[in-house]
PDB file of C-alpha atoms in Angstrom:
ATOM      1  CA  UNK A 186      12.744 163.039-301.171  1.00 65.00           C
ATOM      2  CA  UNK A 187      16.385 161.821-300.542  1.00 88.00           C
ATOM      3  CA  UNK A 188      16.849 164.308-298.039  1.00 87.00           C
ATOM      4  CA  UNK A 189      13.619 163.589-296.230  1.00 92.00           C
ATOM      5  CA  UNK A 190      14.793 160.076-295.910  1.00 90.00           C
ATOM      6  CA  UNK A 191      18.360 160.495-294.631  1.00 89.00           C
ATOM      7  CA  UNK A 192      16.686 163.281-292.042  1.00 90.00           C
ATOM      8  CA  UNK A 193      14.243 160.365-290.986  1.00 91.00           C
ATOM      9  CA  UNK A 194      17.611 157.697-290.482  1.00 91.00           C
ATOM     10  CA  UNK A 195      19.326 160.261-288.548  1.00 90.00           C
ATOM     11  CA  UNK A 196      16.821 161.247-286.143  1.00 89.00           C
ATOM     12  CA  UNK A 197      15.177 157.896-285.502  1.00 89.00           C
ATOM     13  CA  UNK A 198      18.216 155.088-285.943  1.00 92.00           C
ATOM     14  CA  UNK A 199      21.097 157.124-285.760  1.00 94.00           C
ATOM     15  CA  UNK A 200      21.047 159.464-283.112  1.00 93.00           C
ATOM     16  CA  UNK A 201      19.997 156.798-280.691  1.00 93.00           C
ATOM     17  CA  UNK A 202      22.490 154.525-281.600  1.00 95.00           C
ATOM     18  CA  UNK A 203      25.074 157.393-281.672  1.00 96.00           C
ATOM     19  CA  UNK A 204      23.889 158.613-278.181  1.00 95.00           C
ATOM     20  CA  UNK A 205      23.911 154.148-276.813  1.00 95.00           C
ATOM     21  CA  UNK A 206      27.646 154.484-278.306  1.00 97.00           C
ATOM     22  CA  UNK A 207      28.921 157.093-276.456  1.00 97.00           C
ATOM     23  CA  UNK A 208      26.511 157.007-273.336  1.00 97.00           C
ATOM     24  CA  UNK A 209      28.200 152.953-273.218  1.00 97.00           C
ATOM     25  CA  UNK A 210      31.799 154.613-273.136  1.00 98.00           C
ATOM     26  CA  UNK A 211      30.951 156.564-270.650  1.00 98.00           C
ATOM     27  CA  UNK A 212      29.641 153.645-268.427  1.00 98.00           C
ATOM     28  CA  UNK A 213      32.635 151.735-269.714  1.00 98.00           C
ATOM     29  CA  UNK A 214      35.297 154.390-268.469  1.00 97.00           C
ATOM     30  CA  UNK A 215      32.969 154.524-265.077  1.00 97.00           C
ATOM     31  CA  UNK A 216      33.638 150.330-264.922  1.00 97.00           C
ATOM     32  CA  UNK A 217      37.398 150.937-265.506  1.00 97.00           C
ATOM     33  CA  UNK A 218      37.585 153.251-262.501  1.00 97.00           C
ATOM     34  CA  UNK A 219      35.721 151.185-260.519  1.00 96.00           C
ATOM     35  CA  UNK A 220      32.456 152.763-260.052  1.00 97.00           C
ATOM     36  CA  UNK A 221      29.689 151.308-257.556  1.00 97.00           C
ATOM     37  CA  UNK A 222      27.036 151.532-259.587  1.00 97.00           C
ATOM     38  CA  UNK A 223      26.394 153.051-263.024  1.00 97.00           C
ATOM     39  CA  UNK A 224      23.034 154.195-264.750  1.00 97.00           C
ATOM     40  CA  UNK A 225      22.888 154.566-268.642  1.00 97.00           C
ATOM     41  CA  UNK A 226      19.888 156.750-269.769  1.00 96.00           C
ATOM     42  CA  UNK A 227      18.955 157.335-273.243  1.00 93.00           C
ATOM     43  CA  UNK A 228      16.402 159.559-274.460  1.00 91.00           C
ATOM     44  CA  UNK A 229      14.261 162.238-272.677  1.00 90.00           C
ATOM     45  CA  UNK A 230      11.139 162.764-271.040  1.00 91.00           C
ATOM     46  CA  UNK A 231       8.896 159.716-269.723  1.00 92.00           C
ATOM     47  CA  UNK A 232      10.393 156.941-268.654  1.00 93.00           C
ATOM     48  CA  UNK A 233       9.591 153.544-270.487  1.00 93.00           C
ATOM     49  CA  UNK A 234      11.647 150.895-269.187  1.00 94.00           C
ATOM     50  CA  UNK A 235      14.434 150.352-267.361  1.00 95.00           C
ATOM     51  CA  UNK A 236      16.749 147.268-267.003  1.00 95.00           C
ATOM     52  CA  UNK A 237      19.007 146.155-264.924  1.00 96.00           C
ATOM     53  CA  UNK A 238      21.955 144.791-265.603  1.00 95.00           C
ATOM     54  CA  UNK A 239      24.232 143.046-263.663  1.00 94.00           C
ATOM     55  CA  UNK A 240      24.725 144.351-259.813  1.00 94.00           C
ATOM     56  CA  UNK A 241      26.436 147.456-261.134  1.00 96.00           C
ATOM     57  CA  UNK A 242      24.241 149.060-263.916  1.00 96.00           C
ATOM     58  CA  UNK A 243      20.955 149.929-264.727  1.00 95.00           C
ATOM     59  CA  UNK A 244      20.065 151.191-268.624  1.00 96.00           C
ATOM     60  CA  UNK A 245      16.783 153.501-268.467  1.00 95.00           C
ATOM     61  CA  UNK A 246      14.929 154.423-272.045  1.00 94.00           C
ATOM     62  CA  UNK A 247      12.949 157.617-272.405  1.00 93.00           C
ATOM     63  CA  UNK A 248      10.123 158.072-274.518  1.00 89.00           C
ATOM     64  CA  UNK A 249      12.355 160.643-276.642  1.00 87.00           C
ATOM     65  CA  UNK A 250      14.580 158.264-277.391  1.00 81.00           C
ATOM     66  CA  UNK A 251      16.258 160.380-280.313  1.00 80.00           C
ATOM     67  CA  UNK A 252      17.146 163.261-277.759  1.00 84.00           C
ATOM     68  CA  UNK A 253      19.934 162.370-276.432  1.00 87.00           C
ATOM     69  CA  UNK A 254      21.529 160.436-273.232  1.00 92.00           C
ATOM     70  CA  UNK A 255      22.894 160.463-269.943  1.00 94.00           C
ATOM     71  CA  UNK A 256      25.751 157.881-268.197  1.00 96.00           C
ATOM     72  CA  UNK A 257      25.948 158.365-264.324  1.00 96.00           C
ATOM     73  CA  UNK A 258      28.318 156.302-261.409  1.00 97.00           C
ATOM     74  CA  UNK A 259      28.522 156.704-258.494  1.00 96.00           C
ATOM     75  CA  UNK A 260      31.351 155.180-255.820  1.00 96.00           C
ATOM     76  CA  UNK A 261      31.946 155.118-252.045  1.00 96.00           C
ATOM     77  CA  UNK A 262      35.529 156.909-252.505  1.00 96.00           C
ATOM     78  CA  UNK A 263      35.043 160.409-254.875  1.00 94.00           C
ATOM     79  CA  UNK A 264      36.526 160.139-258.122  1.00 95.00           C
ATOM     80  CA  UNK A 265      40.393 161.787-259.054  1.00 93.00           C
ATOM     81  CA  UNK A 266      40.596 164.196-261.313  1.00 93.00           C
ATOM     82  CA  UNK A 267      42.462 161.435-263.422  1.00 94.00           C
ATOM     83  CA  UNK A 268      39.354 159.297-262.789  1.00 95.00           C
ATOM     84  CA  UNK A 269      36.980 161.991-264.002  1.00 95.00           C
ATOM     85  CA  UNK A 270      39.056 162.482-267.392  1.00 95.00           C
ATOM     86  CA  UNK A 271      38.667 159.020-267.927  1.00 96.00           C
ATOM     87  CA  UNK A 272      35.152 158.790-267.933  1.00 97.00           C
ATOM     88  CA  UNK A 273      34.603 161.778-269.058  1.00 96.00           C
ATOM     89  CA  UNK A 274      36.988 161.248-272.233  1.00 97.00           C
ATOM     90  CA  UNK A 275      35.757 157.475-272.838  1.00 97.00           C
ATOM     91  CA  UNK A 276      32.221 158.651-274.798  1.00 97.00           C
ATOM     92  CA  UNK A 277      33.851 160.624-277.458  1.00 98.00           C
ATOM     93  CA  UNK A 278      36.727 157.668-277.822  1.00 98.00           C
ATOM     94  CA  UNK A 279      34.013 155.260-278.328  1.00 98.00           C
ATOM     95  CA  UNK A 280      31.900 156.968-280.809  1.00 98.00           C
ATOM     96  CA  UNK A 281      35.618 157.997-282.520  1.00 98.00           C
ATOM     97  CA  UNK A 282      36.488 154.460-282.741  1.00 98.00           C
ATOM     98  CA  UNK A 283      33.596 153.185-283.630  1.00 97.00           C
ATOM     99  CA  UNK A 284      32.834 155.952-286.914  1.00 96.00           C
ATOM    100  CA  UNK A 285      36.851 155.038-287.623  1.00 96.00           C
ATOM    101  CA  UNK A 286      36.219 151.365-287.319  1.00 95.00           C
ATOM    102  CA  UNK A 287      32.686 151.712-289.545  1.00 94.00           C
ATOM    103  CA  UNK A 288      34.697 153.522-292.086  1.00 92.00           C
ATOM    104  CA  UNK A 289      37.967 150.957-292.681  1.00 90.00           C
ATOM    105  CA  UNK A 290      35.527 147.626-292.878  1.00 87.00           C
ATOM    106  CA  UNK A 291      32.357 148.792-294.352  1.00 83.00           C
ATOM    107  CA  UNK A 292      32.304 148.692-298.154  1.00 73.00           C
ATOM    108  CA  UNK A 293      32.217 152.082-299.761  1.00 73.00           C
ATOM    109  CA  UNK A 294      28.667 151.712-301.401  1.00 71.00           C
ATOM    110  CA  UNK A 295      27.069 151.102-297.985  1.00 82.00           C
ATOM    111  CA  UNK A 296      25.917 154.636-297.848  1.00 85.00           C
ATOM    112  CA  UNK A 297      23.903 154.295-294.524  1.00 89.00           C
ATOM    113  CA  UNK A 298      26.424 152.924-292.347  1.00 92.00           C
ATOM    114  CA  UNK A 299      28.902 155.458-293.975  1.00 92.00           C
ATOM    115  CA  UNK A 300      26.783 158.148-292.874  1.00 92.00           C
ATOM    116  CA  UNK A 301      26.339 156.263-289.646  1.00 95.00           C
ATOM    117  CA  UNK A 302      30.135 156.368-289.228  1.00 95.00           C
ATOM    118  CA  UNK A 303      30.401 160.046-290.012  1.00 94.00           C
ATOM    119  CA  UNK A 304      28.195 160.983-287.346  1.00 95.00           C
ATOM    120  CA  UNK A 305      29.661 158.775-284.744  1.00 97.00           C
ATOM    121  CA  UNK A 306      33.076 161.063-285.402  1.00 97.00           C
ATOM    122  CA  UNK A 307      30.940 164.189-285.353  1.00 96.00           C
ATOM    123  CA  UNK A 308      29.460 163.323-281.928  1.00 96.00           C
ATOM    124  CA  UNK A 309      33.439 162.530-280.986  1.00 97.00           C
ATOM    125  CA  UNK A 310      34.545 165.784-282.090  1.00 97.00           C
ATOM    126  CA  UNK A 311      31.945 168.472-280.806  1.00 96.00           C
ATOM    127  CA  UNK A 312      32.310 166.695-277.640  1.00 95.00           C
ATOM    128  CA  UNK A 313      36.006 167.032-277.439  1.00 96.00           C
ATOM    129  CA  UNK A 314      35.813 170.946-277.645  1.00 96.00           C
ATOM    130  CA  UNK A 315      35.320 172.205-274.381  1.00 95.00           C
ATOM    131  CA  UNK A 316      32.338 174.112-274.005  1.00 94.00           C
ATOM    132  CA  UNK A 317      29.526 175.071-271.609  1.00 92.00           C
ATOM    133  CA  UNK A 318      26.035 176.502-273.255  1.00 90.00           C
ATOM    134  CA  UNK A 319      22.914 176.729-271.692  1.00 89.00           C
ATOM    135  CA  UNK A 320      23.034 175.055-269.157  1.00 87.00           C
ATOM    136  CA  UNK A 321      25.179 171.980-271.423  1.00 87.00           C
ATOM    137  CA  UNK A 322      28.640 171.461-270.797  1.00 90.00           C
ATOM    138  CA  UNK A 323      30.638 169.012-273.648  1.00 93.00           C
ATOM    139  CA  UNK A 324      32.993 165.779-271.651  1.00 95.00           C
ATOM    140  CA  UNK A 325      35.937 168.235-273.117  1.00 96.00           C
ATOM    141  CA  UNK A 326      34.539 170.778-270.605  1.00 95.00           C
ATOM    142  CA  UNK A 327      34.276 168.135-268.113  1.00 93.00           C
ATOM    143  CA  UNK A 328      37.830 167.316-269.099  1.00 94.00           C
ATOM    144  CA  UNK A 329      39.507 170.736-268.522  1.00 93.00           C
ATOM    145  CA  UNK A 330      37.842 171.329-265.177  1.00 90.00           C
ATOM    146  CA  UNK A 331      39.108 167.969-263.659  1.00 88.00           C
ATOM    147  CA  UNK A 332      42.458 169.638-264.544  1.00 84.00           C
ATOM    148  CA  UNK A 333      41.902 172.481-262.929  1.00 85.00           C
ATOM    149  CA  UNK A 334      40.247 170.977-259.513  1.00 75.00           C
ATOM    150  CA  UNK A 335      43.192 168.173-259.176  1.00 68.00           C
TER     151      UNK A 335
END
């Protein structure tokens, strides 16, 4: 039944928050390079809400909310391929920092923010590999080709 549970946390409080963590580095990285405007989408399929925030960025939720998420910008002069590392690299930072940050101030019998902490790192570390699949490609992928196009 433990198992069942911890399945349940992950899916419906963790993975969103997870995805909100990362999707909010990416729109951070975006504001540090001086995007125009910035959309944060989390979740898939129908679109519930959005809200704007700001002149610069608009947060959209999904029905799905546990599948995932999206961070766009957009800017009248293109990015460099400097610029593009950044924001590409800034999801996986945040959700490394904030699984590292969870881990040194939580206490040790807080179980669910532990696990909460672990997954944040995993979410860092699959998407610093650089990898394309189906269709997917990780920010480490991202990372590597704004190398190569510089």
């Amino acid at each position: 039944m433990q198992w069942l549970l911890m399945f349940t946390y992950l899916v419906l409080l963790a993975a969103p928050a997870g995805a909100f963590v990362h999707e909010t580095g990416h729109v951070i990285g975006s504001w540090i390079c001086r995007a125009d405007t910035m959309e944060l989408s989390l979740g898939s399929g129908k679109r519930m809400k959005a809200v704007k925030i700001g002149s610069k960025l608009t947060v959209h939720f999904h029905l799905l909310l546990m599948a995932g998420g999206h961070a766009s910008s957009k800017r009248a002069q293109p990015y460099s391929g400097r610029e593009k590392a950044v924001i590409s690299m800034a999801g996986p930072v945040f959700n490394l920092a904030a699984g590292w940050l969870l881990l040194e101030f939580v206490s040790e019998g807080d179980g669910w923010i532990r696990l909460f902490a672990l997954y944040n790192i995993w979410i860092a570390m699959v998407n610093f590999i650089p990898f394309k699949w189906r269709g997917k490609k990780s920010d480490g992928y991202f990372v590597i080709r704004s190398m190569i196009d510089e």
